[in-house]
Short mmCIF file of C-alpha atoms and ligand atoms in Angstrom, two decimals:
data_model
loop_
_atom_site.label_atom_id
_atom_site.label_comp_id
_atom_site.label_asym_id
_atom_site.label_seq_id
_atom_site.Cartn_x
_atom_site.Cartn_y
_atom_site.Cartn_z
CA MET D 1 6.06 -44.61 -43.79
CA GLU D 2 6.10 -45.62 -47.41
CA ALA D 3 2.73 -47.19 -47.17
CA PHE D 4 1.31 -44.06 -45.54
CA TYR D 5 2.55 -42.05 -48.43
CA GLU D 6 1.14 -44.38 -50.96
CA TRP D 7 -2.36 -44.25 -49.36
CA PHE D 8 -2.45 -40.57 -50.39
CA ARG D 9 -1.44 -41.60 -53.99
CA TRP D 10 -4.41 -44.08 -53.70
CA LEU D 11 -6.66 -41.38 -52.20
CA TYR D 12 -5.98 -39.23 -55.19
CA GLU D 13 -6.62 -41.86 -57.69
CA ALA D 14 -9.73 -42.94 -56.05
CA THR D 15 -11.40 -39.65 -54.90
CA GLY D 16 -9.42 -36.86 -56.68
CA ILE D 17 -8.33 -35.35 -53.64
CA ASN D 18 -4.76 -34.48 -54.52
CA LEU D 19 -2.23 -34.00 -51.62
CA THR D 20 0.95 -34.16 -53.50
CA ILE D 21 2.79 -33.02 -50.21
CA PHE D 22 2.41 -36.50 -48.88
CA TYR D 23 3.07 -38.81 -51.80
CA ASP D 24 5.39 -36.65 -53.99
CA ALA D 25 8.91 -36.27 -52.47
CA PHE D 26 9.63 -32.98 -54.07
CA ASP D 27 6.34 -31.37 -52.80
CA ARG D 28 6.83 -33.10 -49.43
CA ASN D 29 10.52 -31.58 -48.97
CA ARG D 30 9.18 -28.14 -50.07
CA MET D 31 6.34 -28.32 -47.44
CA ILE D 32 8.69 -29.58 -44.80
CA SER D 33 11.28 -26.75 -45.42
CA GLY D 34 8.38 -24.20 -45.44
CA PHE D 35 7.06 -25.55 -42.19
CA TRP D 36 10.49 -25.16 -40.55
CA MET D 37 10.79 -21.78 -42.04
CA THR D 38 7.60 -20.60 -40.23
CA VAL D 39 8.64 -22.37 -37.02
CA ARG D 40 11.97 -20.49 -37.27
CA LEU D 41 10.35 -17.16 -37.97
CA CYS D 42 8.00 -17.70 -35.07
CA LEU D 43 10.82 -18.59 -32.40
CA LEU D 44 13.09 -15.82 -33.55
CA CYS D 45 10.16 -13.17 -33.62
CA ILE D 46 8.79 -14.28 -30.26
CA PHE D 47 12.19 -14.04 -28.57
CA PHE D 48 13.20 -10.61 -30.04
CA SER D 49 9.67 -9.17 -29.54
CA ILE D 50 9.85 -10.23 -25.81
CA VAL D 51 13.24 -8.70 -25.50
CA ILE D 52 12.02 -5.60 -27.06
CA GLY D 53 9.02 -5.50 -24.77
CA VAL D 54 11.01 -6.09 -21.66
CA VAL D 55 13.58 -3.40 -22.58
CA GLY D 56 11.09 -0.91 -23.99
CA ALA D 57 9.02 -1.23 -20.76
CA TRP D 58 12.08 -0.59 -18.72
CA LEU D 59 12.98 2.59 -20.82
CA GLN D 60 9.37 3.79 -20.62
CA GLY D 61 9.82 4.15 -16.84
CA SER D 62 12.97 6.14 -17.41
CA GLN D 63 13.63 9.52 -15.65
CA LEU D 64 14.67 11.06 -19.08
CA LYS D 65 11.89 12.73 -20.97
CA TRP D 66 13.38 12.04 -24.38
CA THR D 67 13.86 8.42 -23.73
CA ARG D 68 10.19 8.09 -22.85
CA ARG D 69 9.33 10.06 -25.79
CA ALA D 70 11.42 7.87 -28.17
CA VAL D 71 9.71 4.73 -26.84
CA HIS D 72 6.42 6.37 -27.30
CA GLY D 73 7.18 7.20 -30.89
CA PHE D 74 8.34 3.77 -31.71
CA ILE D 75 5.08 2.27 -30.25
CA ALA D 76 2.97 4.63 -32.07
CA LEU D 77 4.85 4.04 -35.45
CA PHE D 78 4.61 0.20 -35.15
CA ARG D 79 1.36 -0.22 -33.57
CA ASP D 80 -0.55 2.15 -35.70
CA THR D 81 0.69 1.13 -39.19
CA PRO D 82 -0.10 -2.14 -41.08
CA PRO D 83 2.35 -4.93 -40.51
CA LEU D 84 2.54 -5.49 -44.34
CA VAL D 85 3.43 -1.94 -44.92
CA GLN D 86 6.20 -2.11 -42.27
CA ILE D 87 7.67 -5.28 -43.99
CA TYR D 88 7.64 -3.49 -47.39
CA PHE D 89 9.06 -0.41 -45.77
CA PHE D 90 11.99 -2.46 -44.31
CA TYR D 91 12.74 -4.69 -47.37
CA PHE D 92 12.15 -2.26 -50.26
CA GLY D 93 12.62 1.07 -48.41
CA LEU D 94 15.52 0.49 -45.94
CA GLY D 95 16.84 -2.48 -47.60
CA ALA D 96 17.43 -0.49 -50.90
CA LEU D 97 19.30 2.23 -48.96
CA LEU D 98 21.87 -0.04 -47.39
CA PRO D 99 24.95 -0.63 -49.26
CA ARG D 100 25.54 -3.92 -50.84
CA VAL D 101 28.52 -6.29 -50.03
CA ASP D 102 30.32 -8.79 -52.23
CA ASN D 103 29.55 -12.38 -51.50
CA ALA D 104 32.22 -15.24 -51.93
CA PHE D 105 31.76 -15.21 -55.75
CA GLY D 106 32.30 -11.42 -55.94
CA ILE D 107 28.54 -10.68 -56.75
CA PRO D 108 27.16 -7.87 -54.64
CA GLU D 109 24.39 -8.77 -52.25
CA PRO D 110 22.30 -6.99 -49.84
CA ILE D 111 23.66 -7.03 -46.32
CA LEU D 112 20.38 -8.43 -45.04
CA THR D 113 18.43 -11.38 -46.65
CA ASN D 114 14.76 -11.16 -46.91
CA VAL D 115 14.35 -13.70 -43.98
CA GLN D 116 16.42 -11.45 -41.79
CA TRP D 117 14.40 -8.41 -42.77
CA ALA D 118 11.14 -10.21 -42.16
CA VAL D 119 12.60 -11.21 -38.50
CA ILE D 120 13.45 -7.55 -37.86
CA SER D 121 10.17 -6.17 -38.94
CA LEU D 122 7.94 -8.72 -37.39
CA SER D 123 9.83 -8.45 -34.16
CA LEU D 124 9.42 -4.76 -34.10
CA PHE D 125 5.79 -4.99 -34.84
CA ALA D 126 5.01 -7.55 -32.07
CA GLY D 127 7.57 -5.77 -29.84
CA ALA D 128 5.67 -2.49 -29.87
CA PHE D 129 2.60 -4.35 -28.53
CA ASN D 130 4.73 -6.31 -25.92
CA VAL D 131 6.09 -2.95 -24.60
CA GLU D 132 2.55 -1.84 -24.02
CA ILE D 133 1.52 -5.19 -22.37
CA PHE D 134 4.55 -5.30 -20.13
CA ARG D 135 3.86 -1.68 -19.19
CA SER D 136 0.42 -2.56 -18.08
CA GLY D 137 1.72 -5.37 -16.16
CA ILE D 138 4.25 -3.20 -14.50
CA GLU D 139 1.77 -0.57 -13.57
CA ALA D 140 -0.30 -3.31 -11.71
CA VAL D 141 2.74 -3.97 -9.45
CA PRO D 142 2.07 -2.45 -6.20
CA LYS D 143 4.18 0.55 -5.65
CA ALA D 144 4.67 -0.45 -2.05
CA THR D 145 6.42 -3.68 -3.05
CA VAL D 146 8.88 -1.85 -5.17
CA GLU D 147 9.57 0.53 -2.30
CA ALA D 148 10.20 -2.55 -0.03
CA ALA D 149 12.92 -3.69 -2.46
CA GLU D 150 14.28 -0.21 -2.50
CA ALA D 151 14.39 0.02 1.16
CA LEU D 152 16.52 -3.30 1.07
CA GLY D 153 18.81 -1.63 -1.10
CA TYR D 154 17.85 -2.71 -4.50
CA SER D 155 18.59 -0.28 -7.37
CA ARG D 156 15.90 0.41 -9.84
CA LEU D 157 17.36 -1.96 -12.37
CA ARG D 158 17.83 -4.79 -9.89
CA ALA D 159 14.37 -4.22 -8.52
CA TYR D 160 13.04 -4.40 -12.12
CA ILE D 161 14.77 -7.68 -12.82
CA HIS D 162 14.08 -9.45 -9.49
CA VAL D 163 10.76 -8.13 -8.31
CA VAL D 164 8.89 -5.86 -10.80
CA LEU D 165 9.29 -7.98 -14.02
CA PRO D 166 8.51 -11.35 -12.50
CA LEU D 167 5.25 -9.97 -10.99
CA ALA D 168 4.47 -7.99 -14.23
CA VAL D 169 4.89 -11.06 -16.34
CA ARG D 170 2.35 -13.09 -14.23
CA ILE D 171 -0.04 -10.17 -14.40
CA CYS D 172 0.21 -9.63 -18.13
CA LEU D 173 0.69 -13.23 -19.26
CA PRO D 174 -2.88 -13.52 -20.95
CA ALA D 175 -2.24 -10.45 -22.93
CA LEU D 176 1.18 -11.71 -23.85
CA ASN D 177 -0.52 -15.05 -24.99
CA ASN D 178 -2.69 -13.18 -27.28
CA ASN D 179 -0.09 -11.21 -28.90
CA ILE D 180 2.28 -14.27 -29.50
CA VAL D 181 -0.62 -16.17 -31.02
CA ASN D 182 -1.17 -13.18 -33.44
CA LEU D 183 2.50 -12.89 -34.17
CA VAL D 184 2.49 -16.65 -35.16
CA LYS D 185 -0.31 -15.93 -37.63
CA THR D 186 1.35 -12.52 -38.90
CA THR D 187 4.48 -14.44 -39.94
CA THR D 188 2.51 -15.39 -43.05
CA LEU D 189 3.13 -11.77 -44.13
CA ALA D 190 6.67 -12.65 -44.88
CA TYR D 191 5.16 -14.30 -47.89
CA ALA D 192 5.13 -10.75 -49.48
CA ILE D 193 8.81 -10.48 -49.63
CA ALA D 194 9.28 -14.20 -50.87
CA VAL D 195 10.44 -15.78 -47.58
CA PRO D 196 9.83 -19.33 -48.15
CA GLU D 197 7.38 -19.95 -45.24
CA MET D 198 4.40 -22.21 -45.16
CA LEU D 199 2.07 -19.98 -47.13
CA TYR D 200 4.72 -19.29 -49.67
CA VAL D 201 5.61 -22.84 -50.41
CA THR D 202 1.72 -23.73 -50.36
CA LYS D 203 1.23 -21.35 -53.10
CA GLN D 204 4.22 -22.87 -55.15
CA ILE D 205 2.80 -26.17 -54.73
CA TRP D 206 -0.64 -25.44 -55.79
CA SER D 207 0.57 -23.54 -58.76
CA ASP D 208 2.21 -26.66 -59.86
CA ALA D 209 -0.37 -29.31 -58.88
CA THR D 210 -3.63 -27.12 -59.15
CA ASN D 211 -4.83 -28.44 -55.90
CA VAL D 212 -5.76 -25.20 -54.30
CA PRO D 213 -8.62 -26.45 -52.08
CA GLU D 214 -6.58 -29.21 -50.63
CA MET D 215 -3.80 -27.14 -49.93
CA MET D 216 -5.96 -24.37 -48.42
CA VAL D 217 -7.54 -26.90 -46.07
CA PHE D 218 -4.18 -28.28 -45.28
CA LEU D 219 -2.65 -24.87 -44.56
CA LEU D 220 -5.53 -23.79 -42.10
CA LEU D 221 -5.04 -27.19 -40.31
CA ALA D 222 -1.32 -26.75 -40.16
CA TYR D 223 -1.83 -23.32 -38.55
CA VAL D 224 -4.45 -24.84 -36.04
CA PHE D 225 -1.64 -27.29 -35.18
CA LEU D 226 1.02 -24.63 -34.75
CA VAL D 227 -0.92 -22.13 -32.73
CA GLY D 228 -2.14 -25.09 -30.68
CA CYS D 229 1.36 -25.93 -29.84
CA VAL D 230 2.02 -22.43 -28.88
CA VAL D 231 -1.00 -22.20 -26.60
CA TRP D 232 0.03 -25.45 -24.85
CA VAL D 233 3.51 -24.25 -24.20
CA MET D 234 2.14 -20.99 -22.84
CA ALA D 235 -0.38 -22.76 -20.76
CA ARG D 236 2.56 -24.81 -19.34
CA ILE D 237 4.53 -21.61 -18.59
CA GLU D 238 1.49 -20.11 -16.96
CA ARG D 239 1.17 -23.23 -14.53
CA TRP D 240 4.83 -23.12 -13.86
CA LEU D 241 4.73 -19.54 -12.97
CA LYS D 242 1.77 -19.88 -10.73
CA VAL D 243 2.14 -18.97 -7.15
CA PRO D 244 -0.30 -19.24 -4.42
CA GLY D 245 -1.84 -15.96 -3.56
CA ILE D 246 -1.11 -14.12 -6.77
CA GLY D 247 -4.30 -13.97 -8.78
CA LEU D 248 -3.83 -15.18 -12.32
CA MET H 1 17.87 6.03 28.88
CA PRO H 2 21.12 4.97 27.05
CA GLU H 3 23.05 8.16 25.91
CA SER H 4 26.21 7.96 24.14
CA ALA H 5 28.27 10.87 22.77
CA VAL H 6 27.50 10.55 19.15
CA PRO H 7 23.96 9.39 18.40
CA LEU H 8 23.25 6.72 15.79
CA LEU H 9 20.69 8.89 14.14
CA ARG H 10 20.52 12.81 14.32
CA LEU H 11 17.76 14.82 12.66
CA ARG H 12 18.09 18.52 12.59
CA ASP H 13 15.38 21.00 11.29
CA VAL H 14 14.15 18.55 8.58
CA HIS H 15 11.63 20.00 6.19
CA LYS H 16 9.73 18.07 3.62
CA ARG H 17 7.00 19.09 1.21
CA PHE H 18 4.82 17.19 -1.10
CA GLY H 19 3.92 19.83 -3.87
CA ALA H 20 2.44 22.77 -2.03
CA VAL H 21 1.84 20.97 1.34
CA GLU H 22 4.69 21.10 3.90
CA VAL H 23 4.41 17.67 5.64
CA LEU H 24 7.53 18.16 7.92
CA LYS H 25 8.04 21.60 9.37
CA GLY H 26 11.52 21.27 11.03
CA VAL H 27 11.80 18.01 12.71
CA SER H 28 14.70 17.42 15.03
CA PHE H 29 15.62 14.56 17.27
CA ASP H 30 18.49 12.02 18.26
CA VAL H 31 18.37 8.37 18.65
CA ALA H 32 21.33 6.72 20.55
CA MET H 33 22.67 3.42 19.78
CA GLY H 34 20.47 0.60 21.33
CA GLU H 35 17.66 3.12 22.17
CA VAL H 36 14.06 2.38 21.41
CA VAL H 37 12.11 5.43 20.15
CA CYS H 38 8.26 5.51 19.66
CA ILE H 39 6.62 8.02 17.48
CA ILE H 40 2.98 8.67 18.08
CA GLY H 41 0.50 11.07 16.61
CA PRO H 42 -2.56 11.66 14.71
CA SER H 43 -3.17 10.32 11.20
CA GLY H 44 -1.53 12.55 8.58
CA SER H 45 0.90 14.24 11.02
CA GLY H 46 3.88 12.99 9.16
CA LYS H 47 5.16 9.94 11.12
CA SER H 48 5.39 7.86 8.07
CA THR H 49 7.42 10.57 6.20
CA ILE H 50 9.84 10.89 8.94
CA LEU H 51 10.83 7.25 8.55
CA ARG H 52 10.76 7.42 4.76
CA CYS H 53 12.99 10.38 4.93
CA ILE H 54 15.52 8.65 7.29
CA ASN H 55 16.16 5.84 4.66
CA ALA H 56 16.05 8.27 1.57
CA LEU H 57 12.88 6.81 0.25
CA VAL H 58 11.87 10.49 -0.27
CA PRO H 59 14.20 13.30 -0.46
CA ILE H 60 14.04 16.18 1.96
CA GLU H 61 14.04 19.95 1.10
CA SER H 62 16.21 21.11 3.80
CA GLY H 63 17.70 20.14 7.05
CA SER H 64 20.08 17.29 7.96
CA ILE H 65 19.64 13.56 8.61
CA LEU H 66 22.77 11.96 9.87
CA VAL H 67 22.73 8.00 10.08
CA ASP H 68 25.81 6.71 11.78
CA GLY H 69 27.78 9.81 10.55
CA GLN H 70 26.40 9.61 7.00
CA GLU H 71 24.39 12.58 5.68
CA VAL H 72 21.27 11.61 3.95
CA ASN H 73 20.51 14.99 2.59
CA ASP H 74 23.39 14.72 0.20
CA PRO H 75 23.04 14.47 -3.62
CA ALA H 76 26.06 12.16 -3.76
CA LEU H 77 24.44 9.85 -1.05
CA ASP H 78 25.38 6.18 -1.32
CA LYS H 79 21.90 4.83 -0.85
CA LEU H 80 23.04 1.27 -0.76
CA ALA H 81 25.37 1.97 2.06
CA LEU H 82 22.60 3.83 3.91
CA ARG H 83 20.09 1.00 3.31
CA ARG H 84 22.39 -1.67 4.53
CA LYS H 85 22.42 0.22 7.89
CA VAL H 86 18.69 1.00 7.96
CA GLY H 87 15.99 -1.69 7.87
CA MET H 88 12.37 -0.80 7.33
CA VAL H 89 9.02 -2.80 8.02
CA PHE H 90 5.94 -1.56 6.52
CA GLN H 91 2.28 -1.59 7.63
CA GLN H 92 1.28 -3.82 4.65
CA TYR H 93 4.28 -6.30 4.97
CA ASN H 94 5.09 -5.70 1.23
CA LEU H 95 6.66 -9.12 0.87
CA PHE H 96 7.69 -10.32 -2.55
CA PRO H 97 4.52 -12.56 -3.21
CA HIS H 98 6.31 -14.69 -5.98
CA LYS H 99 8.88 -15.96 -3.60
CA THR H 100 8.67 -18.29 -0.50
CA ALA H 101 9.28 -16.97 2.92
CA LEU H 102 12.87 -18.40 2.89
CA GLN H 103 13.47 -16.79 -0.54
CA ASN H 104 12.14 -13.35 0.65
CA VAL H 105 14.66 -13.36 3.36
CA MET H 106 17.55 -14.55 1.26
CA MET H 107 16.91 -12.28 -1.74
CA ALA H 108 18.60 -8.96 -0.63
CA PRO H 109 21.67 -10.36 0.75
CA ILE H 110 22.23 -12.36 -2.41
CA HIS H 111 21.20 -9.72 -5.02
CA VAL H 112 22.27 -6.52 -3.13
CA LEU H 113 25.21 -7.71 -0.94
CA LYS H 114 26.34 -10.40 -3.34
CA GLN H 115 26.88 -12.65 -0.33
CA ASP H 116 27.49 -16.34 -0.72
CA ARG H 117 24.25 -18.21 -1.24
CA LYS H 118 24.86 -21.06 1.21
CA ALA H 119 25.81 -18.67 4.16
CA VAL H 120 22.82 -16.62 3.42
CA GLU H 121 20.59 -19.69 3.44
CA GLU H 122 21.83 -20.75 6.68
CA ARG H 123 21.25 -17.40 8.11
CA ALA H 124 17.85 -17.18 6.59
CA TRP H 125 16.85 -20.44 8.30
CA ALA H 126 18.05 -19.13 11.58
CA LEU H 127 16.16 -15.79 11.12
CA LEU H 128 12.84 -17.55 10.40
CA LYS H 129 13.48 -19.62 13.41
CA LYS H 130 14.07 -16.59 15.57
CA VAL H 131 10.79 -15.04 14.37
CA ARG H 132 9.13 -18.36 15.22
CA LEU H 133 8.37 -19.42 11.69
CA GLU H 134 9.90 -22.83 11.61
CA GLY H 135 8.17 -24.99 9.13
CA LYS H 136 6.88 -22.09 6.93
CA GLU H 137 10.17 -21.58 5.09
CA ALA H 138 8.55 -22.92 1.88
CA SER H 139 5.39 -21.07 2.24
CA TYR H 140 4.43 -18.22 -0.20
CA PRO H 141 3.32 -15.00 1.42
CA GLY H 142 -0.10 -15.73 -0.02
CA GLU H 143 -0.34 -18.82 2.22
CA LEU H 144 0.57 -17.07 5.38
CA SER H 145 -1.50 -15.03 7.93
CA GLY H 146 -0.84 -11.34 8.37
CA GLY H 147 1.12 -11.84 11.40
CA GLN H 148 3.27 -14.55 10.01
CA GLN H 149 3.93 -12.30 6.86
CA GLN H 150 4.81 -9.53 9.07
CA ARG H 151 7.41 -11.64 11.01
CA VAL H 152 8.84 -12.72 7.47
CA ALA H 153 9.14 -9.07 6.65
CA ILE H 154 11.00 -8.43 9.89
CA ALA H 155 13.18 -11.36 9.22
CA ARG H 156 13.90 -10.05 5.81
CA SER H 157 14.98 -6.71 7.13
CA LEU H 158 17.21 -8.39 9.63
CA ALA H 159 18.99 -10.44 7.06
CA MET H 160 20.70 -7.29 5.88
CA ASN H 161 22.18 -6.84 9.46
CA PRO H 162 20.91 -3.30 9.91
CA GLU H 163 21.94 -1.06 12.76
CA LEU H 164 18.72 0.65 12.86
CA MET H 165 15.25 -0.64 12.49
CA LEU H 166 12.20 1.40 11.44
CA PHE H 167 8.85 -0.07 12.08
CA ASP H 168 5.87 1.73 10.39
CA GLU H 169 2.78 0.97 12.29
CA VAL H 170 3.49 -2.77 11.68
CA THR H 171 0.70 -4.06 13.57
CA ALA H 172 -2.04 -1.71 12.25
CA ALA H 173 -3.30 -4.23 9.66
CA LEU H 174 -3.31 -7.20 12.02
CA ASP H 175 -6.17 -8.61 14.13
CA PRO H 176 -5.73 -8.29 17.94
CA GLU H 177 -4.76 -11.92 18.26
CA THR H 178 -1.71 -11.77 15.91
CA VAL H 179 -0.68 -8.26 16.99
CA LYS H 180 0.85 -9.91 20.07
CA GLU H 181 3.09 -12.52 18.16
CA VAL H 182 4.53 -9.61 16.17
CA LEU H 183 5.18 -7.38 19.30
CA VAL H 184 6.81 -10.32 20.93
CA THR H 185 9.30 -10.39 18.08
CA ILE H 186 9.89 -6.68 18.24
CA ARG H 187 10.40 -6.83 21.94
CA GLU H 188 13.05 -9.55 21.70
CA LEU H 189 14.94 -7.26 19.21
CA ALA H 190 14.76 -4.41 21.38
CA GLU H 191 15.91 -6.45 24.38
CA GLU H 192 18.91 -7.71 22.15
CA GLY H 193 19.99 -4.03 21.94
CA MET H 194 18.71 -3.19 18.36
CA THR H 195 18.23 0.47 17.87
CA CYS H 196 14.46 0.82 16.83
CA ILE H 197 12.13 3.57 15.83
CA LEU H 198 8.60 2.55 16.05
CA VAL H 199 5.64 4.45 14.63
CA THR H 200 2.75 2.84 16.41
CA HIS H 201 -0.72 3.29 17.85
CA GLU H 202 -0.25 0.56 20.45
CA MET H 203 0.32 3.00 23.47
CA GLY H 204 0.68 0.03 25.93
CA PHE H 205 3.53 -1.27 23.84
CA ALA H 206 5.21 2.20 23.41
CA ARG H 207 4.96 2.66 27.07
CA GLU H 208 6.48 -0.80 27.89
CA ILE H 209 9.40 -0.92 25.37
CA GLY H 210 10.01 2.71 24.44
CA ASP H 211 12.95 4.51 26.04
CA HIS H 212 11.53 7.76 24.52
CA ILE H 213 8.27 8.92 23.28
CA TYR H 214 7.73 11.62 20.44
CA PHE H 215 4.41 13.07 19.73
CA THR H 216 3.91 14.57 16.28
CA ASP H 217 1.28 16.76 14.90
CA ARG H 218 1.14 18.60 11.66
CA GLY H 219 4.62 18.07 10.74
CA VAL H 220 6.26 19.00 14.05
CA ILE H 221 7.21 17.21 17.27
CA VAL H 222 4.92 18.79 19.76
CA GLU H 223 6.18 17.06 22.82
CA HIS H 224 8.51 14.23 23.88
CA GLY H 225 9.88 12.45 27.01
CA PRO H 226 10.40 9.13 28.60
CA PRO H 227 7.24 6.99 28.63
CA LYS H 228 7.06 7.24 32.47
CA THR H 229 6.71 11.01 32.42
CA PHE H 230 5.13 11.45 28.99
CA PHE H 231 2.00 9.64 29.32
CA VAL H 232 1.06 11.24 32.69
CA GLU H 233 2.58 14.63 32.51
CA ALA H 234 2.14 15.56 28.72
CA LYS H 235 1.09 19.36 28.90
CA ASP H 236 0.28 20.28 25.30
CA PRO H 237 -3.46 20.48 24.85
CA ARG H 238 -3.01 18.60 21.30
CA THR H 239 -1.11 15.71 23.08
CA ARG H 240 -3.70 15.45 25.85
CA GLN H 241 -6.49 15.35 23.42
CA PHE H 242 -4.71 12.67 21.30
CA LEU H 243 -3.99 10.65 24.43
CA ASP H 244 -7.37 11.06 25.78
CA GLN H 245 -8.92 9.70 22.43
CA ILE H 246 -6.67 6.72 22.25
CA LEU H 247 -6.19 5.62 25.75
N1 ATP R 301 3.85 10.71 -1.79
C1 ATP R 301 3.14 11.64 -1.18
N2 ATP R 301 2.44 12.69 -2.14
C2 ATP R 301 1.71 13.63 -1.54
N3 ATP R 301 1.54 13.77 -0.31
C3 ATP R 301 1.83 12.80 0.55
C4 ATP R 301 2.71 11.76 -0.02
N4 ATP R 301 2.85 10.91 1.14
C5 ATP R 301 2.35 11.47 2.28
N5 ATP R 301 1.71 12.63 1.90
C6 ATP R 301 0.83 13.61 2.67
O1 ATP R 301 1.81 13.90 3.88
C7 ATP R 301 1.07 13.90 5.02
C8 ATP R 301 1.86 13.08 6.06
O2 ATP R 301 1.65 11.75 5.74
P1 ATP R 301 2.26 10.58 6.59
O3 ATP R 301 2.02 9.35 5.77
O4 ATP R 301 3.66 10.89 6.82
O5 ATP R 301 1.27 10.48 7.84
P2 ATP R 301 1.23 9.53 9.05
O6 ATP R 301 1.43 10.42 10.23
O7 ATP R 301 2.16 8.35 8.78
O8 ATP R 301 -0.15 9.14 8.96
P3 ATP R 301 -1.00 7.77 9.29
O9 ATP R 301 -0.99 7.51 10.68
O10 ATP R 301 -2.39 7.92 8.58
O11 ATP R 301 -0.14 6.64 8.60
C9 ATP R 301 -0.28 13.51 4.69
O12 ATP R 301 -1.22 14.58 4.59
C10 ATP R 301 -0.22 12.86 3.36
O13 ATP R 301 -1.52 13.09 2.68
MG1 MG R 302 1.66 6.38 8.30
#
């Protein structure tokens, strides 16, 4: 490993290509923690946005007019406004309104950290799209299939969990894939509220080492890798869900 | 025709409308325990709607439907209790395409009745065997023929141990070859004493297994009787015209 790192020092000395994140332990650790922060953001936001999508799509089918309207308003708000504005709204707008609490040292701190605000706002952003995606899947499930479940004594919720959702997910998986890939890329917006994710640490590193082109290329490749992993996992899930006779 | 004091199913003056269209205009009939009743009639006359009203898939405007003493036209109706008693098989099978044949049969008893998985699985194997689908337990609906899917659907309904089975043109989507295998299954059920209501266009079959035939047209029962007399002595011109077309 040490030889691997040293090769980059040699590369710098021989060619001027300066990748401090390999040979400099401090920059390397910064980049590693930035990478894990991005991964954490992605996993949390993917999880919560799917939960929001599943629950929202269920509520959208509600008998109650005001429940449906509320979901509709939520979608309109988060789909039709820029995600960066949403993040600012949550962090600077809502965050400032919430009371502060004293930490262990008696210093008042915001209730939610910038990382938590980023997770909340990005999950809602992607969740709004997921509601629409799941709804399109649910609408494609034949009514007759749901009726068969009803005739077997399934309640609306049980039919949703055991019949409608499994079929809807299979139908809307391609659209869901797209949205999740977009979400992974959108996590870079957390940069704007100083969440130390990959873009943020990259900027720190190039400010110190003035190696902007190198870091830019590295960052692009890092996202190609990250999104590649996501796409690979989604393809595995798609294959795992595949059932003969259901078009996917 | 078996005739017991209290019928398993009793419809009285059932009215049903979809928007402005009155689809059922006062339907009344009784079905005794163990009886096999066939409903015939032209397309759009309300046959499917009668069945869908019986297991509360659609609400009715007025009238009374008593299933085993339970009133279906009641806002406080316990739908689960009703649907345990009434099984329904559809023209388009409507299996759950993401589950195997065996799982299709097992799902409702486990999810709805909360029965023990092991016992349910044992029963599901037996039911699939009963409908002659041994070896197809692990197949998905998409891998089965229409007739096989319909028999899975019948087994799926039977897994709930219903007292009354509703069949809505269950052979109408099948080719003539496979119609027979489904009819054999239904006949066996009828012979075992299962109470059945069949909506069907298979006049030969209705005549053979029906205890009583009802003819519907435009939302009313025009004429009814045991098959022996019904098919030869039907008097109403609408019935005659229908029978002449189809026979
Ligand atoms: N959900 C619904 N909404 C509006 N109208 C309906 C609905 N279901 C049925 N109808 C109408 O009710 C009438 C009776 O329909 P039903 O399906 O009971 O007829 P059917 O006798 O079963 O006919 P078929 O032999 O074609 O199956 C038809 O005119 C149909 O258009
Ligand atoms: Mg019909």
